[in-house]
């Protein structure tokens, strides 16, 4: 095993169950990995602006794959180096459908997160920890009209935080008529929509090709549905023991510790120790 690049998901993987705290084991492991010359990558469903705190806590990674792979940012320059945006006509069709339902949703566009006033007012209704949602909401931009957003910015992802159970079946049926979309979910009531071609696996593969890093020399961590393609792509992929069964089935390995116990850091530390790096 000769690891050249480490990529990790954020929620349910890098951070504890509060979605706010990065265990010290993970922070220390990333610092040592960087000292050893390993390329470090955050790969998250969040937009760039909502993962900055995690990047800062790790004292800076080399690249960020955000919005489930729709965008890759070079952290040395803060420039977008690869993108796969949703077409404007598709976003308009999605938004038309969204407005028929009482959805708490976000628009990720040009590395920012946008929400409606309705979403702001109902942000704490879903399954995620209340304190996290309060902090997350502070980073969102409340827009007067979501239509202005989708017509003025490049949309990376449409993210439903919460939808009533009685809406799910009809919502999915309506969305199914829009071609070339990818759907994933991290928890009950969640739906993440990106353009076909925008997923973490494809983004990781593109980045590795650009950096001349073989995927066999990549260590990746994830816990959920939007991590599946990345876990399949990486030579050494780990599902968190606290993650869902699908991630565990797809990953080549499962961590001994869960996300709240520093499962990511434990694996990285073990590798660095054994390899003498």
Tab-separated table of C-alpha atoms in Angstrom:
chain	number	residue	atom	x	y	z
A	1	UNK	CA	0.000	0.000	0.000
A	2	UNK	CA	1.416	3.358	-1.079
A	3	UNK	CA	-1.145	6.065	-0.442
A	4	UNK	CA	-0.708	9.266	-2.449
A	5	UNK	CA	-4.100	10.873	-1.799
A	6	UNK	CA	-6.683	10.722	0.999
A	7	UNK	CA	-10.284	11.813	0.417
A	8	UNK	CA	-12.959	11.974	3.086
A	9	UNK	CA	-16.643	12.707	3.252
A	10	UNK	CA	-17.725	15.147	5.978
A	11	UNK	CA	-21.137	14.414	7.519
A	12	UNK	CA	-21.299	11.015	9.186
A	13	UNK	CA	-17.631	10.433	8.393
A	14	UNK	CA	-15.152	13.181	9.288
A	15	UNK	CA	-17.396	14.860	11.866
A	16	UNK	CA	-19.148	13.439	14.913
A	17	UNK	CA	-22.893	12.891	15.127
A	18	UNK	CA	-23.455	16.561	15.980
A	19	UNK	CA	-22.204	17.366	12.437
A	20	UNK	CA	-20.078	20.126	13.974
A	21	UNK	CA	-17.167	18.503	15.800
A	22	UNK	CA	-14.162	16.893	14.136
A	23	UNK	CA	-12.635	14.368	16.559
A	24	UNK	CA	-9.059	15.233	17.527
A	25	UNK	CA	-7.863	11.883	16.123
A	26	UNK	CA	-8.976	12.968	12.666
A	27	UNK	CA	-7.360	16.407	12.912
A	28	UNK	CA	-4.039	14.971	14.047
A	29	UNK	CA	-4.082	12.273	11.366
A	30	UNK	CA	-4.661	14.774	8.586
A	31	UNK	CA	-1.842	16.972	9.853
A	32	UNK	CA	0.536	13.999	9.817
A	33	UNK	CA	-0.655	12.909	6.371
A	34	UNK	CA	0.093	16.361	4.983
A	35	UNK	CA	3.517	16.324	6.624
A	36	UNK	CA	4.133	13.001	4.868
A	37	UNK	CA	3.382	14.625	1.507
A	38	UNK	CA	-0.002	12.972	0.965
A	39	UNK	CA	-2.552	15.001	-0.986
A	40	UNK	CA	-5.630	15.694	1.174
A	41	UNK	CA	-9.171	16.121	-0.122
A	42	UNK	CA	-12.536	16.893	1.442
A	43	UNK	CA	-15.331	15.307	-0.620
A	44	UNK	CA	-18.736	16.436	0.567
A	45	UNK	CA	-22.333	16.964	-0.394
A	46	UNK	CA	-22.122	20.467	1.060
A	47	UNK	CA	-21.315	23.518	-1.070
A	48	UNK	CA	-17.917	25.160	-0.676
A	49	UNK	CA	-19.088	27.927	1.673
A	50	UNK	CA	-20.607	25.411	4.092
A	51	UNK	CA	-17.488	23.255	4.373
A	52	UNK	CA	-14.980	26.054	4.958
A	53	UNK	CA	-15.039	25.584	8.735
A	54	UNK	CA	-14.075	21.917	8.394
A	55	UNK	CA	-11.263	22.846	6.011
A	56	UNK	CA	-9.979	25.455	8.456
A	57	UNK	CA	-10.147	23.002	11.364
A	58	UNK	CA	-7.973	20.578	9.395
A	59	UNK	CA	-5.602	23.529	8.788
A	60	UNK	CA	-6.290	23.380	5.100
A	61	UNK	CA	-6.679	20.567	2.599
A	62	UNK	CA	-5.341	20.589	-0.953
A	63	UNK	CA	-8.640	20.177	-2.796
A	64	UNK	CA	-12.343	20.171	-2.066
A	65	UNK	CA	-14.911	18.144	-3.995
A	66	UNK	CA	-18.239	19.775	-3.161
A	67	UNK	CA	-21.941	19.414	-3.948
A	68	UNK	CA	-21.549	15.651	-4.433
A	69	UNK	CA	-18.880	16.098	-7.083
A	70	UNK	CA	-20.459	18.890	-9.115
A	71	UNK	CA	-17.497	21.163	-8.377
A	72	UNK	CA	-13.810	20.713	-7.551
A	73	UNK	CA	-11.944	23.592	-5.891
A	74	UNK	CA	-8.164	24.010	-5.770
A	75	UNK	CA	-7.658	25.263	-2.225
A	76	UNK	CA	-4.331	26.893	-3.026
A	77	UNK	CA	-6.100	29.357	-5.302
A	78	UNK	CA	-9.764	28.919	-4.255
A	79	UNK	CA	-10.535	28.462	-7.946
A	80	UNK	CA	-13.057	26.040	-9.424
A	81	UNK	CA	-11.006	23.692	-11.613
A	82	UNK	CA	-13.780	21.342	-12.717
A	83	UNK	CA	-17.570	21.564	-12.769
A	84	UNK	CA	-20.707	19.737	-13.840
A	85	UNK	CA	-23.619	22.110	-13.327
A	86	UNK	CA	-27.313	21.413	-13.679
A	87	UNK	CA	-28.659	22.836	-16.978
A	88	UNK	CA	-30.838	25.891	-16.453
A	89	UNK	CA	-33.858	24.317	-18.126
A	90	UNK	CA	-33.597	21.285	-15.825
A	91	UNK	CA	-33.317	23.501	-12.751
A	92	UNK	CA	-36.372	25.474	-13.833
A	93	UNK	CA	-38.354	22.247	-14.178
A	94	UNK	CA	-37.125	21.048	-10.772
A	95	UNK	CA	-38.054	24.331	-9.108
A	96	UNK	CA	-41.499	24.329	-10.711
A	97	UNK	CA	-42.107	20.903	-9.150
A	98	UNK	CA	-40.599	21.902	-5.793
A	99	UNK	CA	-42.998	24.808	-5.482
A	100	UNK	CA	-45.971	22.427	-5.490
A	101	UNK	CA	-44.866	20.909	-2.176
A	102	UNK	CA	-44.045	22.123	1.358
A	103	UNK	CA	-40.319	21.373	0.991
A	104	UNK	CA	-37.430	22.579	3.086
A	105	UNK	CA	-34.785	22.816	0.386
A	106	UNK	CA	-31.520	24.489	-0.557
A	107	UNK	CA	-29.958	25.607	-3.816
A	108	UNK	CA	-26.199	25.142	-4.042
A	109	UNK	CA	-24.860	27.501	-6.692
A	110	UNK	CA	-21.457	29.016	-7.435
A	111	UNK	CA	-20.028	27.643	-4.179
A	112	UNK	CA	-22.783	29.168	-2.004
A	113	UNK	CA	-25.960	27.936	-0.354
A	114	UNK	CA	-29.298	29.690	-0.924
A	115	UNK	CA	-32.611	29.158	0.861
A	116	UNK	CA	-36.111	30.610	0.737
A	117	UNK	CA	-37.786	32.292	3.692
A	118	UNK	CA	-40.018	29.225	4.050
A	119	UNK	CA	-36.957	27.014	4.369
A	120	UNK	CA	-35.403	29.411	6.892
A	121	UNK	CA	-38.551	29.282	9.018
A	122	UNK	CA	-38.755	25.453	8.899
A	123	UNK	CA	-35.068	24.616	8.949
A	124	UNK	CA	-35.255	22.832	12.287
A	125	UNK	CA	-38.113	20.483	11.334
A	126	UNK	CA	-35.994	17.711	9.840
A	127	UNK	CA	-33.941	14.802	11.146
A	128	UNK	CA	-30.579	16.539	11.585
A	129	UNK	CA	-29.404	17.896	14.987
A	130	UNK	CA	-31.012	21.227	15.838
A	131	UNK	CA	-27.785	22.947	16.890
A	132	UNK	CA	-26.127	21.971	13.632
A	133	UNK	CA	-29.060	23.268	11.605
A	134	UNK	CA	-28.955	26.542	13.515
A	135	UNK	CA	-25.276	26.963	12.666
A	136	UNK	CA	-25.776	25.796	9.075
A	137	UNK	CA	-28.632	28.248	8.605
A	138	UNK	CA	-26.353	31.150	9.526
A	139	UNK	CA	-24.177	30.346	6.522
A	140	UNK	CA	-27.077	30.261	4.076
A	141	UNK	CA	-28.168	33.204	1.947
A	142	UNK	CA	-31.897	33.871	2.245
A	143	UNK	CA	-33.107	34.838	-1.219
A	144	UNK	CA	-36.165	36.881	-2.137
A	145	UNK	CA	-36.826	34.591	-5.091
A	146	UNK	CA	-35.273	31.194	-5.874
A	147	UNK	CA	-35.967	31.961	-9.528
A	148	UNK	CA	-33.516	34.863	-9.411
A	149	UNK	CA	-30.896	32.509	-7.994
A	150	UNK	CA	-31.227	29.807	-10.629
A	151	UNK	CA	-31.201	32.368	-13.420
A	152	UNK	CA	-28.190	34.275	-12.082
A	153	UNK	CA	-25.877	31.508	-10.840
A	154	UNK	CA	-24.519	28.144	-11.941
A	155	UNK	CA	-26.522	25.580	-9.972
A	156	UNK	CA	-24.476	22.678	-8.623
A	157	UNK	CA	-27.100	20.824	-6.639
A	158	UNK	CA	-30.682	20.985	-5.389
A	159	UNK	CA	-30.905	19.623	-1.872
A	160	UNK	CA	-34.073	18.744	0.017
A	161	UNK	CA	-33.482	18.739	3.765
A	162	UNK	CA	-36.982	17.710	4.689
A	163	UNK	CA	-40.094	16.595	2.858
A	164	UNK	CA	-43.290	15.210	4.389
A	165	UNK	CA	-43.671	11.465	3.826
A	166	UNK	CA	-46.951	11.919	1.982
A	167	UNK	CA	-45.142	13.998	-0.673
A	168	UNK	CA	-42.312	11.609	-1.464
A	169	UNK	CA	-43.982	9.287	-3.962
A	170	UNK	CA	-45.595	11.971	-6.120
A	171	UNK	CA	-42.507	14.203	-5.950
A	172	UNK	CA	-40.252	11.403	-7.182
A	173	UNK	CA	-42.717	10.541	-9.946
A	174	UNK	CA	-42.766	14.122	-11.231
A	175	UNK	CA	-38.997	14.502	-11.071
A	176	UNK	CA	-38.515	11.229	-12.959
A	177	UNK	CA	-39.623	12.946	-16.178
A	178	UNK	CA	-36.585	15.238	-16.127
A	179	UNK	CA	-33.715	13.465	-17.930
A	180	UNK	CA	-30.094	13.025	-16.841
A	181	UNK	CA	-30.458	13.671	-13.132
A	182	UNK	CA	-28.738	11.785	-10.301
A	183	UNK	CA	-30.518	11.260	-6.983
A	184	UNK	CA	-28.974	10.313	-3.661
A	185	UNK	CA	-29.930	10.580	-0.008
A	186	UNK	CA	-28.090	10.692	3.283
A	187	UNK	CA	-31.026	10.282	5.656
A	188	UNK	CA	-34.814	9.907	5.738
A	189	UNK	CA	-36.602	12.842	4.137
A	190	UNK	CA	-33.475	13.959	2.266
A	191	UNK	CA	-33.020	14.108	-1.510
A	192	UNK	CA	-29.912	15.377	-3.305
A	193	UNK	CA	-30.160	16.159	-7.010
A	194	UNK	CA	-27.204	16.711	-9.319
A	195	UNK	CA	-26.545	16.485	-13.028
A	196	UNK	CA	-25.624	13.129	-14.516
A	197	UNK	CA	-21.836	13.069	-14.464
A	198	UNK	CA	-21.647	14.917	-11.158
A	199	UNK	CA	-20.813	12.411	-8.454
A	200	UNK	CA	-17.982	11.947	-6.002
A	201	UNK	CA	-16.492	8.991	-7.859
A	202	UNK	CA	-16.214	10.804	-11.177
A	203	UNK	CA	-14.853	13.911	-9.468
A	204	UNK	CA	-12.232	11.879	-7.608
A	205	UNK	CA	-11.237	10.085	-10.817
A	206	UNK	CA	-10.914	13.398	-12.687
A	207	UNK	CA	-8.783	14.891	-9.921
A	208	UNK	CA	-6.507	11.855	-9.755
A	209	UNK	CA	-5.985	11.935	-13.506
A	210	UNK	CA	-5.095	15.628	-13.325
A	211	UNK	CA	-2.619	14.976	-10.501
A	212	UNK	CA	-1.232	11.818	-12.109
A	213	UNK	CA	-2.276	9.751	-9.089
A	214	UNK	CA	-3.400	6.163	-9.663
A	215	UNK	CA	-6.740	5.372	-8.015
A	216	UNK	CA	-5.065	2.274	-6.554
A	217	UNK	CA	-3.045	4.705	-4.422
A	218	UNK	CA	-6.115	6.500	-3.032
A	219	UNK	CA	-7.631	6.072	0.440
A	220	UNK	CA	-11.260	7.230	0.685
A	221	UNK	CA	-13.764	7.379	3.538
A	222	UNK	CA	-17.556	7.599	3.451
A	223	UNK	CA	-20.700	6.500	5.226
A	224	UNK	CA	-23.711	7.023	2.996
A	225	UNK	CA	-25.457	6.915	-0.366
A	226	UNK	CA	-23.694	9.888	-1.932
A	227	UNK	CA	-20.312	8.266	-1.135
A	228	UNK	CA	-20.939	5.047	-3.065
A	229	UNK	CA	-19.251	6.056	-6.315
A	230	UNK	CA	-16.199	7.359	-4.458
A	231	UNK	CA	-15.923	4.193	-2.383
A	232	UNK	CA	-16.090	2.127	-5.562
A	233	UNK	CA	-13.428	4.224	-7.295
A	234	UNK	CA	-10.758	4.322	-4.590
A	235	UNK	CA	-8.231	1.515	-4.259
A	236	UNK	CA	-8.512	1.587	-0.467
A	237	UNK	CA	-12.052	2.571	0.460
A	238	UNK	CA	-13.412	2.533	3.988
A	239	UNK	CA	-17.010	2.761	5.135
A	240	UNK	CA	-17.418	3.999	8.678
A	241	UNK	CA	-18.636	1.321	11.061
A	242	UNK	CA	-21.355	3.815	12.024
A	243	UNK	CA	-22.371	4.225	8.374
A	244	UNK	CA	-25.213	2.616	6.475
A	245	UNK	CA	-25.182	-0.936	5.160
A	246	UNK	CA	-24.999	0.041	1.498
A	247	UNK	CA	-21.763	1.946	2.076
A	248	UNK	CA	-20.351	-1.002	4.009
A	249	UNK	CA	-21.280	-3.389	1.220
A	250	UNK	CA	-19.595	-1.284	-1.459
A	251	UNK	CA	-16.440	-0.286	0.454
A	252	UNK	CA	-13.446	-2.592	0.472
A	253	UNK	CA	-13.019	-2.175	4.235
A	254	UNK	CA	-14.973	-1.036	7.295
A	255	UNK	CA	-13.393	1.066	10.043
A	256	UNK	CA	-13.139	-0.273	13.560
A	257	UNK	CA	-14.373	2.965	15.098
A	258	UNK	CA	-17.365	5.103	14.144
A	259	UNK	CA	-17.358	8.713	13.041
A	260	UNK	CA	-17.681	10.109	16.564
A	261	UNK	CA	-14.719	8.057	17.753
A	262	UNK	CA	-12.296	9.192	15.079
A	263	UNK	CA	-12.615	6.194	12.776
A	264	UNK	CA	-11.053	8.095	9.870
A	265	UNK	CA	-8.070	9.179	11.921
A	266	UNK	CA	-7.451	5.704	13.297
A	267	UNK	CA	-7.074	4.209	9.812
A	268	UNK	CA	-4.803	7.020	8.598
A	269	UNK	CA	-2.620	6.780	11.714
A	270	UNK	CA	-2.309	3.024	11.298
A	271	UNK	CA	-1.225	3.448	7.695
A	272	UNK	CA	1.328	6.171	8.505
A	273	UNK	CA	2.793	4.076	11.312
A	274	UNK	CA	3.057	0.876	9.259
A	275	UNK	CA	4.505	2.660	6.218
A	276	UNK	CA	6.988	4.630	8.279
A	277	UNK	CA	5.829	7.941	6.846
